[in-house]
Amino acid sequence: MNIDKPLRLASGAVLALAVSGCATFSADGGMGAVDQATQAKAGAATKLLRTDDDRQALAGQLRAMLAQPLSADDAVRIALLNNRGLQATYWELGIAEADLVQAGRLQNPAFGYQHKRGGGETSIERSLTFNLVSLVTAPLASRIEGRMFEGAKLRVTAEALRVAADTRRAHVEAVAAAQALDYARQVAGAADASAELAERMRRAGNWSAYDQAREQAFHAEAMADVARAAKAATAARERLTRLLGLWGEDAGYRLPERLPDLPAAPRELPEVERAALRERLDVQAATKETEHTASSFGLTRATRFINVLELGAVRERDGGEPASKGYEITLEVPLFDWGGARTRRAEAVYMQAVNRLAETAVNARSEAREAYLAYRTSYDLAKHYRDVVIPLKKQVSDETLLRYNGMLVSTFELLADAREQRVAVAAAIDALKDYWLADADLETALGGRLPASAQAHGAHHDIK
Amino acid sequence: MTSSNSRRSFLAGATTLLGAGVVSRAGAATLPEAPVGPSAATAAPLVPPNGRPYNPVVTLNGWSLPWRMKNGVKEFHLVAEPVVREVAPGMLANLWGYNGQSPGPTIEVVEGDRVRIFVTNKLPEHTSIHWHGQILPNGMDGVSGVTQPSIQPGKTFVYEFVARHAGTFMYHPHADEMVQMAMGMMGFWVTHPKDIRQHAVDRDFVFLLGAYDIEPGSYTPKVNTMLDFNLWTFNSRVFPAIDPMVVRQGDRVRIRAGNLTMTNHPIHLHGHTFEVAGTDGGWVRPSARWPEVTTDIGVGQMRAIEFVADNPGDWAFHCHKSHHTMNAMGHDVPTLIGVDHRGVAEKINKLVPGYMVMGEKGGAMGGMQMQLPENTLPMMTGTGQYGEIEMGGMFTLVKVREGLARGDYRDPGHYRHPKGTVAYEWKGELPPAPQAPGMQQLAPAQGKPLELKRGGGHEHH
């Protein structure tokens, strides 16, 4: 487009400025909203690490937290700040905001210069081009980019919450696995004592090779169990380490020796479905999507010739990644198509979004109910182990010792009993682990942290 | 039943003896009184208040059943019922017995007596009574199904016969007998000679040998146990709760015992020789008696031994099967003698707090006070004037003392040994221990697998 009248250019620029609303960069780059959401829903802050100072400050913060055995809450705090995948995701906000600001700015006029030479002739062509269409589409683009930015905030928040939930789960798994390893070692200790005593029995001439071999076989199996438990503990811990983004010396962090005790009472949540609908990000996203589609629908009806629908339809995610979140605005010349079909299509897309929202809501309600039921069942099971199974096993041990005192059973029965406790204690550790996992899942299903007041702390119960 | 009031009061916790002299409303009724057994202590001999005179026996940790005379017939009333027997202080057993105790009361009659015994069944299942050793009409023999229908719960049967022969007998069920005897249903029977001077002795003790399998922590015997019992009893009591047999020096003493366990018991008396004077078949002719210090009482047999207590002291009297002088013990406990526990004990202690090494040097507990399961007894127990006795089960003492009053059965306490008559520690110089030339130091035996050729004869290689 060749425009050689500067006046028209100037008037166009004024018009463009008038419609664009002139977006600028925010102070926090959108992280404020994410931070607010993670504080509310995950109980921990997030921060985009922009500078070396930020990173050093974090290193100091980490040192303090890693000096203690790492609690689940601290693990979440560290992950939200230090998980590099998450940091990468945080930068998405920067990209989205840049796009937003960019959309609000007019394209610079372009100056073209063409120099041709041929057939002994030289032609020089100068052109000053300015994207007129953008004058018309800039307000639309800003609006769309604004929504994209909002969407990016939601996505980033969702990703941060996912990492927080994964970290919480990984922490539970790592502590439980370490505890199981510790217990497997104790059991191996019992087997070791049996095997050694058996060997001495044999040496004293009191026992046959058969009896000795049996005790040694127990020991050998217990050692194999220790190896298996050690492997599982390492895997669980490394999973946590990855989520925490730790390496080197920091990866030598300590974990608590035991899972937290079962709370005195389970959470009473009579309105899990409502909470899920209110708090869950997927529901919020679907709601926004529907609003967005509705406004697109309205827009289409109003403008008819501006095709913004594709943007509204862009909602598929590719492998969980927000893949191509681009949009296209096409301004048509209404010669043949008066936009009737497009309006119908917009309506269909809108109704699609409405139903998707309904589906999301149905699923959210169902998942909330399921998670709550799983939570309550896990609580009851863990409580059953704590209050019934383990005390009974303890009683069996006590009674076995009394029988040993009365010379009614031998040392080997005592040790066999200690070995048999393994099954119950392992199951009890598992039940407690399942409880804490169900607790984390419940929070996820309900869209974030639940009020801590429901989590009255129970009396200290030793499950060993 | 008119005696139900007194029975109920017993069950409610009354432990006083409703003695032989009790005259109850039952006297006017058709059934004679069924007195309830006193505590598990030895009751004084029951001097016959009527009928032919006799020299009563002393039932060790038991009692004799009073009767009433009705038209010249001695009427007894036995009530078969569940009872709680004190096996020893600290241990109770849910048993089945008669008239509040197990074993039931001793029945004492005189040769030629016509005896009528009412048997009321208060057990949850039918029963019958067989009068072991009695010569009687077949229909009074008490084998349910063979000689009579069984006595159903709540029913009362009458047995009537003449006690024809003097001797030592017993009674027990012949209905579901495995269970009923395992539950303690048994009693002693003595038929005294018509002539009070015949076979007369100064002290005449009776008891039954019984075996029970009561798991520590439980109260009811395991009735299916066949041989692996853990309580070996005289009259359902174990040492140290079996009363001593107290006799005056110079007394002629008779001890009669019947065996209702499932194995034989070589009963051994220290300090005296005795003669087996009677079996359940009757009195042994003097020419056929031989001196013994141990007599084996086979299953279902009775023996009466007699001796003159000419040797003062506290003399052990026990079954010579060493496990039978133990209380509850584990029969599958491996031997730990000679097994070094150093290091291992600490490891075990970490897993089993409260674990103590035992048996490393032998079975003696060295006075260790250990907590046991409920309702059981230490394997070895009792304390004498010189320390632990380390015996339980079928063990007691015959206490021979000078100058006791006739009929005085009170425990005179520990024997006071005359000076210089107790074994003592040698504190002088020891002669060198003789050793065979070239003898090697003993070491625990170690072996190789036996090689045994099968199928081609029996030679070993």
Short mmCIF file of C-alpha atoms in Angstrom, two decimals, chain A residues 42 147 205 255 308:
data_model
loop_
_atom_site.label_atom_id
_atom_site.label_comp_id
_atom_site.label_asym_id
_atom_site.label_seq_id
_atom_site.Cartn_x
_atom_site.Cartn_y
_atom_site.Cartn_z
CA ALA A 42 -1.51 -24.36 48.09
CA ARG A 147 -8.22 -12.89 27.64
CA GLY A 205 25.22 -79.19 69.40
CA LEU A 255 13.04 -36.08 55.82
CA VAL A 308 -12.71 -14.16 15.51
#
